């Protein structure tokens, strides 16, 4: 019996030692924590990256030309780093004050505008030449197409897109069906901007996809190895295969996803989600491309939506799961793809 107090004392001592060890590890983990979890540390890193990008933009502007050397590669690198900066800001939005998020977005947009201005000011002037019309009709306006070729933007057509100069993408499309093959995409970044009443197929591997200002469109795209960024989209149907999908300012849209992480929405409402299906409608090229990617389906991550604009514990009212009778199949691609 006299040994019992001694045993209890040893147990109490061991318990104190374990508590001290746990507290020590907790302090060490705080010191090694991801800087994104601290608003001040994130902003310090964010501002440092902004300064570095501004320096690179100034150096490119002072060079006076994009011809020769690696001018185009430097432009592409800047745009890629700005997109990454925007991505990190979206990730940090859940712990940053809203004012800091707004300021950050304005800063990112300002950087993108500076790059576009530099590109326009130092790009080599093109010599005048009569252009040849393709056998498939008038090309859709691309990122680098001059203003005097915009007469075709309201023409209804069904055709493959032409090769697009960096930054690669399509803009200003109206009432068209477009198919861009994997060969044309080239596993690079791609962009859709200012597109209305169109059906667009981007069938091939991409490193990132940027979608902005879409109205009444259907988009089928992927697989995207990185992130798909969407901003200012309304009344659209999007069938996407991507490692990550980030949605900003979307209204009344349907998303059919095969993803490698939880979808993220912000400043959006009336957006529905469902798993990607009916891929056989697109054809063998897409089926082979999806099979070759790491995004093979079977995951329910499409339904694990994070709403960064909804901080309450209750379910967000801004998104919902599409019921079976609300879901739509992928449309048939343009006949010119056969």
mmCIF file of N, CA, C and O in Angstrom, residues 25 35-36 52 70 88 101-102 121 133 140 170-171 173 177 180 187 208 211 213 223 236 245 259 287 291 295 307 321:
data_model
loop_
_atom_site.group_PDB
_atom_site.id
_atom_site.type_symbol
_atom_site.label_atom_id
_atom_site.label_comp_id
_atom_site.label_asym_id
_atom_site.label_seq_id
_atom_site.Cartn_x
_atom_site.Cartn_y
_atom_site.Cartn_z
ATOM 1 N N UNK A 25 6.923 21.055 -28.898
ATOM 2 C CA UNK A 25 6.695 20.754 -30.306
ATOM 3 C C UNK A 25 5.731 21.747 -30.931
ATOM 4 O O UNK A 25 5.864 22.124 -32.095
ATOM 5 N N UNK A 35 4.020 30.468 -44.085
ATOM 6 C CA UNK A 35 3.790 31.907 -43.951
ATOM 7 C C UNK A 35 2.418 32.340 -44.430
ATOM 8 O O UNK A 35 1.943 33.390 -44.049
ATOM 9 N N UNK A 36 1.743 31.543 -45.254
ATOM 10 C CA UNK A 36 0.407 31.917 -45.712
ATOM 11 C C UNK A 36 -0.594 31.941 -44.565
ATOM 12 O O UNK A 36 -1.636 32.571 -44.650
ATOM 13 N N UNK A 52 9.692 42.410 -57.005
ATOM 14 C CA UNK A 52 10.562 41.682 -57.934
ATOM 15 C C UNK A 52 9.988 41.682 -59.346
ATOM 16 O O UNK A 52 10.711 41.861 -60.331
ATOM 17 N N UNK A 70 15.309 36.583 -75.683
ATOM 18 C CA UNK A 70 14.215 35.829 -75.089
ATOM 19 C C UNK A 70 13.084 36.739 -74.635
ATOM 20 O O UNK A 70 12.492 36.527 -73.572
ATOM 21 N N UNK A 88 -2.049 32.652 -55.188
ATOM 22 C CA UNK A 88 -1.694 32.656 -53.766
ATOM 23 C C UNK A 88 -2.574 33.626 -52.988
ATOM 24 O O UNK A 88 -2.937 33.362 -51.838
ATOM 25 N N UNK A 101 -7.362 41.984 -49.326
ATOM 26 C CA UNK A 101 -7.629 41.177 -50.524
ATOM 27 C C UNK A 101 -7.930 42.082 -51.710
ATOM 28 O O UNK A 101 -7.412 41.883 -52.817
ATOM 29 N N UNK A 102 -8.767 43.099 -51.477
ATOM 30 C CA UNK A 102 -9.100 44.046 -52.568
ATOM 31 C C UNK A 102 -7.853 44.778 -53.049
ATOM 32 O O UNK A 102 -7.644 44.941 -54.253
ATOM 33 N N UNK A 121 4.301 48.446 -76.288
ATOM 34 C CA UNK A 121 5.229 49.532 -76.615
ATOM 35 C C UNK A 121 6.534 49.040 -77.240
ATOM 36 O O UNK A 121 7.158 49.750 -78.013
ATOM 37 N N UNK A 133 -7.181 34.280 -96.860
ATOM 38 C CA UNK A 133 -8.262 33.665 -96.111
ATOM 39 C C UNK A 133 -8.086 32.162 -96.125
ATOM 40 O O UNK A 133 -7.726 31.583 -97.129
ATOM 41 N N UNK A 140 -11.433 33.285 -86.300
ATOM 42 C CA UNK A 140 -11.904 34.042 -85.143
ATOM 43 C C UNK A 140 -10.826 35.009 -84.702
ATOM 44 O O UNK A 140 -9.640 34.742 -84.877
ATOM 45 N N UNK A 170 -8.087 33.079 -77.016
ATOM 46 C CA UNK A 170 -9.127 33.580 -77.909
ATOM 47 C C UNK A 170 -9.865 34.708 -77.203
ATOM 48 O O UNK A 170 -10.138 34.627 -75.999
ATOM 49 N N UNK A 171 -10.209 35.745 -77.958
ATOM 50 C CA UNK A 171 -10.926 36.865 -77.366
ATOM 51 C C UNK A 171 -11.908 37.444 -78.379
ATOM 52 O O UNK A 171 -11.721 37.338 -79.594
ATOM 53 N N UNK A 173 -14.945 36.556 -79.237
ATOM 54 C CA UNK A 173 -15.753 35.643 -80.058
ATOM 55 C C UNK A 173 -17.241 35.875 -79.818
ATOM 56 O O UNK A 173 -17.675 36.130 -78.695
ATOM 57 N N UNK A 177 -18.780 28.233 -82.903
ATOM 58 C CA UNK A 177 -18.351 26.962 -82.348
ATOM 59 C C UNK A 177 -16.874 26.796 -82.690
ATOM 60 O O UNK A 177 -16.503 26.862 -83.862
ATOM 61 N N UNK A 180 -10.218 23.698 -80.516
ATOM 62 C CA UNK A 180 -8.776 23.875 -80.485
ATOM 63 C C UNK A 180 -8.173 22.539 -80.062
ATOM 64 O O UNK A 180 -8.465 22.025 -78.980
ATOM 65 N N UNK A 187 0.238 22.214 -74.604
ATOM 66 C CA UNK A 187 0.517 22.024 -73.171
ATOM 67 C C UNK A 187 0.952 23.311 -72.474
ATOM 68 O O UNK A 187 1.692 23.279 -71.488
ATOM 69 N N UNK A 208 -2.193 25.766 -67.574
ATOM 70 C CA UNK A 208 -3.151 26.592 -66.827
ATOM 71 C C UNK A 208 -4.167 27.151 -67.808
ATOM 72 O O UNK A 208 -3.879 27.303 -69.005
ATOM 73 N N UNK A 211 -10.030 32.045 -67.752
ATOM 74 C CA UNK A 211 -11.309 32.349 -68.402
ATOM 75 C C UNK A 211 -11.870 33.610 -67.765
ATOM 76 O O UNK A 211 -12.033 33.677 -66.543
ATOM 77 N N UNK A 213 -14.809 36.948 -68.394
ATOM 78 C CA UNK A 213 -15.887 37.646 -69.082
ATOM 79 C C UNK A 213 -16.531 36.752 -70.148
ATOM 80 O O UNK A 213 -16.409 37.010 -71.357
ATOM 81 N N UNK A 223 -7.234 18.072 -70.183
ATOM 82 C CA UNK A 223 -6.937 18.256 -68.756
ATOM 83 C C UNK A 223 -5.937 19.389 -68.506
ATOM 84 O O UNK A 223 -4.995 19.565 -69.275
ATOM 85 N N UNK A 236 -23.392 30.264 -67.930
ATOM 86 C CA UNK A 236 -22.501 29.412 -68.725
ATOM 87 C C UNK A 236 -22.528 27.970 -68.214
ATOM 88 O O UNK A 236 -22.857 27.706 -67.058
ATOM 89 N N UNK A 245 -9.723 24.261 -59.582
ATOM 90 C CA UNK A 245 -10.635 25.200 -60.224
ATOM 91 C C UNK A 245 -10.951 26.324 -59.238
ATOM 92 O O UNK A 245 -11.425 26.074 -58.124
ATOM 93 N N UNK A 259 -11.721 16.967 -60.820
ATOM 94 C CA UNK A 259 -10.688 17.817 -60.237
ATOM 95 C C UNK A 259 -9.815 17.033 -59.262
ATOM 96 O O UNK A 259 -10.194 15.968 -58.777
ATOM 97 N N UNK A 287 -10.758 11.302 -74.929
ATOM 98 C CA UNK A 287 -10.713 10.110 -74.078
ATOM 99 C C UNK A 287 -9.269 9.678 -73.836
ATOM 100 O O UNK A 287 -8.862 9.399 -72.700
ATOM 101 N N UNK A 291 -7.182 9.781 -70.236
ATOM 102 C CA UNK A 291 -6.590 8.552 -69.710
ATOM 103 C C UNK A 291 -5.105 8.724 -69.428
ATOM 104 O O UNK A 291 -4.561 8.091 -68.521
ATOM 105 N N UNK A 295 -5.765 12.764 -63.758
ATOM 106 C CA UNK A 295 -7.146 13.032 -63.346
ATOM 107 C C UNK A 295 -8.062 12.019 -64.018
ATOM 108 O O UNK A 295 -8.652 12.279 -65.064
ATOM 109 N N UNK A 307 -16.374 28.001 -50.270
ATOM 110 C CA UNK A 307 -16.828 29.354 -50.582
ATOM 111 C C UNK A 307 -16.083 30.329 -49.686
ATOM 112 O O UNK A 307 -16.395 30.472 -48.503
ATOM 113 N N UNK A 321 -25.634 21.418 -55.370
ATOM 114 C CA UNK A 321 -25.392 20.231 -56.187
ATOM 115 C C UNK A 321 -26.507 20.111 -57.220
ATOM 116 O O UNK A 321 -27.692 20.167 -56.873
#
